[in-house]
Coordinates of C-alpha atoms in Angstrom, one line a residue:
X29 CA -53.2 35.2 25.0
X30 CA -55.1 33.3 22.3
X31 CA -55.9 29.7 22.9
X32 CA -54.3 28.8 19.5
X33 CA -52.4 30.7 16.8
X34 CA -50.2 29.9 13.8
X35 CA -47.2 31.9 12.7
X36 CA -45.2 31.4 9.6
X37 CA -41.9 32.9 8.4
X38 CA -41.5 32.2 4.7
X39 CA -39.0 34.5 3.0
X40 CA -35.2 34.6 3.6
X41 CA -34.5 38.2 4.2
X42 CA -31.2 39.9 3.6
X43 CA -30.4 43.5 4.5
X44 CA -27.4 45.6 3.4
X45 CA -26.8 48.9 1.6
X46 CA -25.6 48.0 -1.9
X47 CA -26.7 44.4 -1.7
X48 CA -28.7 44.7 -5.0
X49 CA -25.4 45.0 -6.8
X50 CA -24.1 41.7 -5.5
X51 CA -26.5 39.0 -4.5
X52 CA -25.6 36.4 -7.2
X53 CA -24.0 34.1 -4.6
X54 CA -27.4 33.8 -2.9
X55 CA -29.1 32.4 -6.0
X56 CA -27.6 29.0 -6.2
X57 CA -29.7 27.6 -3.5
X58 CA -32.9 28.7 -5.3
X59 CA -32.4 26.3 -8.2
X60 CA -33.1 28.6 -11.2
X61 CA -30.5 29.5 -13.8
X62 CA -32.5 31.6 -16.3
X63 CA -33.6 34.8 -14.6
X64 CA -36.4 37.1 -15.8
X65 CA -36.8 40.6 -14.3
X66 CA -40.2 42.2 -13.6
X67 CA -40.4 45.9 -13.0
X68 CA -42.2 49.1 -13.9
X69 CA -41.1 52.0 -16.1
X70 CA -40.4 54.3 -13.1
X71 CA -37.9 51.8 -11.7
X72 CA -36.4 51.2 -15.1
X73 CA -36.1 54.9 -16.0
X74 CA -34.5 55.6 -12.6
X75 CA -31.7 53.1 -13.5
X76 CA -32.5 50.8 -10.6
X77 CA -32.4 47.7 -12.9
X78 CA -28.7 48.2 -13.7
X79 CA -27.3 47.0 -10.4
X80 CA -29.6 44.0 -10.5
X81 CA -28.6 43.1 -14.0
X82 CA -25.0 43.4 -13.0
X83 CA -25.6 41.0 -10.1
X84 CA -27.0 38.3 -12.4
X85 CA -23.8 36.4 -13.4
X86 CA -22.1 33.2 -12.9
X87 CA -24.6 30.3 -12.9
X88 CA -27.5 32.6 -13.6
X89 CA -28.3 34.1 -17.0
X90 CA -30.6 37.1 -17.6
X91 CA -33.1 36.0 -20.3
X92 CA -35.5 38.9 -20.3
X93 CA -37.0 42.0 -18.7
X94 CA -40.7 43.0 -18.5
X95 CA -40.9 46.6 -17.3
X96 CA -44.4 47.6 -18.3
X97 CA -46.1 46.9 -15.0
X98 CA -48.7 49.7 -14.2
X99 CA -49.3 51.1 -10.7
X100 CA -52.3 48.7 -10.3
X101 CA -51.3 45.6 -12.1
X102 CA -54.1 43.7 -14.0
X103 CA -54.9 40.2 -15.0
X104 CA -54.0 41.1 -18.6
X105 CA -50.6 42.4 -17.6
X106 CA -49.8 39.3 -15.5
X107 CA -50.7 37.0 -18.3
X108 CA -48.8 39.0 -20.9
X109 CA -45.7 39.1 -18.7
X110 CA -45.9 35.3 -18.0
X111 CA -46.2 34.5 -21.6
X112 CA -43.0 36.6 -22.3
X113 CA -41.2 34.8 -19.5
X114 CA -42.2 31.4 -20.7
X115 CA -41.1 32.1 -24.2
X116 CA -37.7 33.1 -22.8
X117 CA -37.5 29.8 -20.9
X118 CA -37.3 31.6 -17.5
X119 CA -37.1 29.5 -14.4
X120 CA -36.3 32.3 -11.9
X121 CA -38.2 35.6 -11.4
X122 CA -36.7 38.7 -10.0
X123 CA -39.2 41.4 -9.1
X124 CA -37.8 44.9 -8.7
X125 CA -40.1 47.7 -7.5
X126 CA -43.1 48.3 -5.2
X127 CA -46.1 46.1 -4.6
X128 CA -47.3 46.1 -8.2
X129 CA -44.2 44.4 -9.8
X130 CA -44.0 42.0 -6.9
X131 CA -47.6 41.0 -7.1
X132 CA -47.3 40.7 -10.9
X133 CA -44.3 38.3 -10.4
X134 CA -46.4 36.3 -7.9
X135 CA -49.1 36.0 -10.5
X136 CA -46.6 35.0 -13.2
X137 CA -45.3 32.2 -10.9
X138 CA -48.7 30.6 -10.8
X139 CA -49.1 30.7 -14.6
X140 CA -45.5 29.5 -15.4
X141 CA -45.8 26.6 -12.9
X142 CA -49.5 25.7 -13.0
X143 CA -50.6 26.9 -16.5
X144 CA -54.1 28.0 -17.3
X145 CA -55.4 31.5 -16.9
X146 CA -54.8 33.7 -13.8
X147 CA -58.4 33.6 -12.6
X148 CA -58.2 29.8 -12.4
X149 CA -56.0 30.3 -9.3
X150 CA -57.8 33.2 -7.7
X151 CA -58.7 32.6 -4.0
X152 CA -57.2 31.4 -0.8
X153 CA -54.9 28.4 -0.4
X154 CA -55.7 26.9 -3.8
X155 CA -52.0 26.4 -4.6
X156 CA -50.6 23.2 -3.1
X157 CA -47.1 23.0 -4.7
X158 CA -43.9 24.9 -5.0
X159 CA -43.7 27.5 -7.7
X160 CA -40.9 28.8 -9.9
X161 CA -38.6 30.6 -7.5
X162 CA -38.8 34.3 -6.9
X163 CA -36.5 37.0 -5.6
X164 CA -38.1 40.3 -4.4
X165 CA -36.1 43.6 -4.3
X166 CA -38.4 46.4 -3.0
X167 CA -37.8 49.9 -4.2
X168 CA -40.5 51.3 -1.9
X169 CA -41.0 50.8 1.8
X170 CA -44.6 50.0 2.3
X171 CA -46.2 46.9 0.9
X172 CA -44.2 44.2 2.6
X173 CA -45.0 42.1 -0.4
X174 CA -41.4 40.8 -0.4
X175 CA -42.3 38.7 2.6
X176 CA -46.1 38.1 2.3
X177 CA -48.2 35.3 0.8
X178 CA -50.6 37.7 -0.9
X179 CA -51.0 39.2 -4.3
X180 CA -53.7 41.8 -5.3
X181 CA -54.4 42.0 -9.0
X182 CA -57.0 44.2 -10.8
X183 CA -59.8 42.5 -12.8
X184 CA -60.4 45.2 -15.3
X185 CA -63.6 43.7 -16.6
X186 CA -65.3 43.9 -13.2
X187 CA -63.1 46.9 -12.0
X188 CA -62.4 45.1 -8.7
X189 CA -59.1 44.0 -7.1
X190 CA -58.8 40.3 -6.6
X191 CA -56.8 38.6 -3.8
X192 CA -54.6 35.6 -4.3
X193 CA -53.2 34.0 -1.2
X194 CA -51.0 30.9 -0.5
X195 CA -47.9 30.2 1.5
X196 CA -46.3 29.2 -1.8
X197 CA -46.6 32.8 -3.1
X198 CA -44.0 34.0 -0.5
X199 CA -40.8 34.9 -2.4
X200 CA -37.9 32.6 -1.5
X201 CA -35.5 35.6 -1.1
X202 CA -36.1 39.2 -0.2
X203 CA -33.2 41.7 -0.8
X204 CA -33.6 44.8 1.4
X205 CA -31.2 47.5 0.1
X206 CA -31.9 51.1 1.2
X207 CA -29.9 52.4 -1.8
X208 CA -32.8 51.0 -4.0
X209 CA -35.2 53.4 -2.3
X210 CA -33.1 56.5 -2.5
X211 CA -34.7 57.9 -5.7
X212 CA -38.3 57.4 -4.4
X213 CA -40.0 60.8 -4.5
X214 CA -41.3 62.4 -1.3
X215 CA -45.1 61.8 -2.0
X216 CA -44.5 58.1 -2.8
X217 CA -42.2 57.7 0.2
X218 CA -45.0 59.1 2.4
X219 CA -47.8 57.1 0.9
X220 CA -45.9 53.8 1.0
X221 CA -44.8 54.5 4.5
X222 CA -48.4 55.0 5.6
X223 CA -49.3 51.7 3.9
X224 CA -46.7 50.0 6.1
X225 CA -48.1 51.8 9.2
X226 CA -51.6 50.7 8.3
X227 CA -50.4 47.1 8.0
X228 CA -48.9 47.3 11.5
X229 CA -51.8 48.9 13.2
X230 CA -54.5 46.8 11.5
X231 CA -52.8 43.5 12.3
X232 CA -52.1 44.6 15.8
X233 CA -55.9 45.0 16.5
X234 CA -57.1 42.2 14.3
X235 CA -59.1 39.2 15.5
X236 CA -56.2 36.9 14.5
X237 CA -53.5 38.7 16.3
X238 CA -50.8 36.7 18.2
X239 CA -47.9 37.6 20.5
X240 CA -45.5 37.0 17.5
X241 CA -47.3 39.3 15.1
X242 CA -47.8 41.8 18.0
X243 CA -44.1 42.1 18.6
X244 CA -43.4 42.7 14.9
X245 CA -46.3 45.2 14.5
X246 CA -45.3 47.3 17.5
X247 CA -41.7 47.4 16.4
X248 CA -42.7 48.5 12.9
X249 CA -44.9 51.3 14.3
X250 CA -42.1 52.6 16.4
X251 CA -39.6 52.6 13.5
X252 CA -42.1 54.2 11.1
X253 CA -43.1 57.0 13.5
X254 CA -39.4 57.7 14.1
X255 CA -38.2 57.6 10.5
X256 CA -41.0 58.5 8.0
X257 CA -40.4 62.3 8.3
X258 CA -36.7 62.0 7.5
X259 CA -37.2 59.4 4.7
X260 CA -39.8 61.7 3.1
X261 CA -38.1 65.1 3.5
X262 CA -34.4 63.9 3.4
X263 CA -34.4 61.1 0.8
X264 CA -30.7 60.7 0.9
X265 CA -30.8 59.7 4.5
X266 CA -29.9 56.0 4.2
X267 CA -30.4 55.3 7.8
X268 CA -34.0 56.5 7.6
X269 CA -34.5 54.7 4.3
X270 CA -33.1 51.5 5.8
X271 CA -35.2 51.7 8.9
X272 CA -38.4 52.2 6.7
X273 CA -37.5 49.2 4.6
X274 CA -37.0 47.0 7.7
X275 CA -40.2 48.3 9.3
X276 CA -42.2 47.6 6.1
X277 CA -40.9 44.1 6.0
X278 CA -41.7 43.6 9.7
X279 CA -45.2 44.8 9.1
X280 CA -45.5 42.6 6.0
X281 CA -44.6 39.5 8.0
X282 CA -46.9 40.6 10.8
X283 CA -50.0 41.1 8.7
X284 CA -49.3 37.9 6.7
X285 CA -50.1 36.1 10.0
X286 CA -52.4 38.5 11.9
X287 CA -54.3 39.8 8.8
X288 CA -55.9 43.2 8.3
X289 CA -59.2 45.0 8.7
X290 CA -61.7 47.7 7.6
X291 CA -59.1 50.2 6.4
X292 CA -57.8 47.7 3.8
X293 CA -61.3 46.7 2.8
X294 CA -62.2 50.3 2.1
X295 CA -58.9 51.0 0.4
X296 CA -59.2 48.0 -1.9
X297 CA -62.7 49.0 -2.9
X298 CA -61.7 52.6 -3.5
X299 CA -58.5 51.7 -5.4
X300 CA -60.3 49.2 -7.6
X301 CA -63.0 51.8 -8.7
X302 CA -60.9 55.0 -8.8
X303 CA -57.3 53.8 -9.0
X304 CA -56.3 55.8 -5.9
X305 CA -52.8 54.8 -4.8
X306 CA -53.2 52.1 -2.2
X307 CA -51.0 53.7 0.5
X308 CA -52.8 57.0 0.0
X309 CA -56.2 55.4 0.4
X310 CA -55.1 53.5 3.5
X311 CA -53.8 56.8 5.0
X312 CA -57.1 58.6 4.4
X313 CA -59.2 55.8 6.0
X314 CA -56.8 54.9 8.9
X315 CA -57.7 57.5 11.5
X316 CA -61.4 57.1 11.0
X317 CA -61.2 53.3 11.3
X318 CA -59.0 53.7 14.4
X319 CA -61.7 55.8 16.0
X320 CA -64.4 53.3 15.0
X321 CA -62.5 50.3 16.4
X322 CA -61.1 51.9 19.6
X323 CA -64.2 51.2 21.7
X324 CA -63.8 47.4 21.4
X325 CA -60.0 47.1 21.9
X326 CA -59.1 50.3 23.8
X327 CA -56.0 48.8 25.5
X328 CA -54.5 48.0 22.2
X329 CA -55.0 51.5 20.9
X330 CA -53.3 52.8 24.1
X331 CA -50.2 50.7 23.2
X332 CA -50.4 52.0 19.6
X333 CA -50.2 55.6 20.9
X334 CA -47.1 54.6 22.9
X335 CA -45.5 53.0 19.9
X336 CA -46.2 56.1 17.9
X337 CA -44.2 58.1 20.4
X338 CA -47.1 60.0 22.0
X339 CA -46.3 61.5 25.4
X340 CA -49.2 60.1 27.4
X341 CA -48.1 61.4 30.8
X342 CA -51.2 62.4 32.8
X343 CA -53.6 61.2 30.1
X344 CA -56.5 58.9 30.7
X345 CA -57.4 56.1 28.3
X346 CA -59.7 58.1 26.0
X347 CA -57.3 61.0 25.7
X348 CA -54.4 58.6 25.0
X349 CA -56.3 56.9 22.2
X350 CA -57.3 60.3 20.8
X351 CA -53.7 61.5 20.9
X352 CA -52.6 58.3 19.0
X353 CA -55.2 59.0 16.3
X354 CA -54.0 62.6 16.1
X355 CA -50.4 61.5 15.8
X356 CA -51.4 59.6 12.6
X357 CA -53.1 62.7 11.2
X358 CA -50.1 64.8 12.1
X359 CA -47.8 62.4 10.3
X360 CA -49.9 62.5 7.2
X361 CA -49.9 66.4 7.2
X362 CA -46.2 66.5 7.8
X363 CA -45.6 64.3 4.8
X364 CA -47.9 66.2 2.6
X365 CA -50.5 63.5 2.0
X366 CA -54.2 64.2 1.1
X367 CA -56.5 64.0 4.1
X368 CA -59.9 63.3 2.4
X369 CA -61.4 61.3 -0.4
X370 CA -62.5 64.4 -2.2
X371 CA -58.8 65.4 -2.4
X372 CA -58.1 62.3 -4.6
X373 CA -61.2 62.8 -6.9
X374 CA -63.5 60.3 -5.3
X375 CA -67.1 61.6 -5.9
X376 CA -69.5 61.6 -3.0
X377 CA -72.0 59.8 -5.2
X378 CA -69.7 56.7 -5.3
X379 CA -69.7 56.1 -1.6
X380 CA -72.5 53.6 -1.5
X381 CA -70.9 51.5 -4.2
X382 CA -67.6 51.6 -2.3
X383 CA -69.3 50.5 0.9
X384 CA -71.0 47.5 -0.8
X385 CA -67.8 46.4 -2.4
X386 CA -65.8 46.8 0.9
X387 CA -68.4 44.7 2.7
X388 CA -67.3 41.7 0.5
X389 CA -63.6 42.2 0.9
X390 CA -61.8 39.5 2.8
X391 CA -60.0 42.0 5.0
X392 CA -63.3 43.1 6.6
X393 CA -63.7 39.8 8.4
X394 CA -60.7 40.3 10.7
X395 CA -61.7 43.8 11.8
X396 CA -62.0 43.8 15.6
X397 CA -65.4 45.6 15.5
X398 CA -68.0 44.1 13.1
X399 CA -69.0 46.6 10.4
X400 CA -72.2 46.5 8.3
X401 CA -73.1 48.7 5.3
X402 CA -74.3 51.6 7.5
X403 CA -71.0 51.5 9.5
X404 CA -69.0 51.6 6.3
X405 CA -71.1 54.5 5.0
X406 CA -70.5 56.4 8.2
X407 CA -66.7 55.9 7.8
X408 CA -66.8 56.9 4.1
X409 CA -68.8 60.1 4.8
X410 CA -66.3 60.9 7.6
X411 CA -63.4 60.4 5.2
X412 CA -65.0 62.2 2.3

């Protein structure tokens, strides 16, 4: 038991199949009346904006849509979208999509409310006031951004991902509707699911863990292990889709309080340089970092193995931990994800640069086992 911990629950979370078609009654308490939708082309082309648009009625008017968010949103995209929203007189943002549209909307909130340029607000806890309200409607089950105080935005000039963090970035309302994830293709379902699993595992072993984040992280692991296969291979299974949405949100709340570790530090660095999908990068690094960390928090990795559904009868501690790591690898293979960095076109020559960048990432500081450049190089070589 830690001597002190802090735990925050920011977003109001609503879950129901079909809820994205009818949530207008929940908007009155947010205060905005001129809604602006933020999404990407995949979401727009899949028709997922139509139920959301239909739901914006009564006291709320739809004043614009920005659906040009790329997979890794950038400073330029956020500033362009914010300018468009301001020109439309928007006072309520509705983000529909995965982590990139939600992080874009979070960046837009800062600019609409506080002005200036996005980089003026980069860092931790620099925002000290309420922002224009935001609704988050995830169409993937992975980032947990609908309930987190973080946004990650690409600085294209330096080719690095920048972190923004503040309790005021947490969306006021999260709508979890499994019907909004039904069109997600298998590869994206798997990658985002592994992102959520990484959130749960990393925060469970982090140096800032607490009984509150532990409970949410373990529940998320259990739900992901039980549902990711069906969500990936049987996309119309709304029960599996719904369980993955809930697990992702649980993991998002957990890591918002317990924070992350070396997997995310390495994934951020890799994604910033080579635009590897964040969930895919996390999945590649996860088993290697689990093995690296297990010597300092072995009891926690035993509980992780149990949460992943490993039958540990008759196993000692080391074998149980190894079986948990193998369960992660088996889930990756089952879902058709790449296993190595070379599979996603990361050249071996880039490993030193990735290690140096990961060493400065904020996530590295909560890893349970301190990691220096040599340690990160070892992890990168193992993953390559």
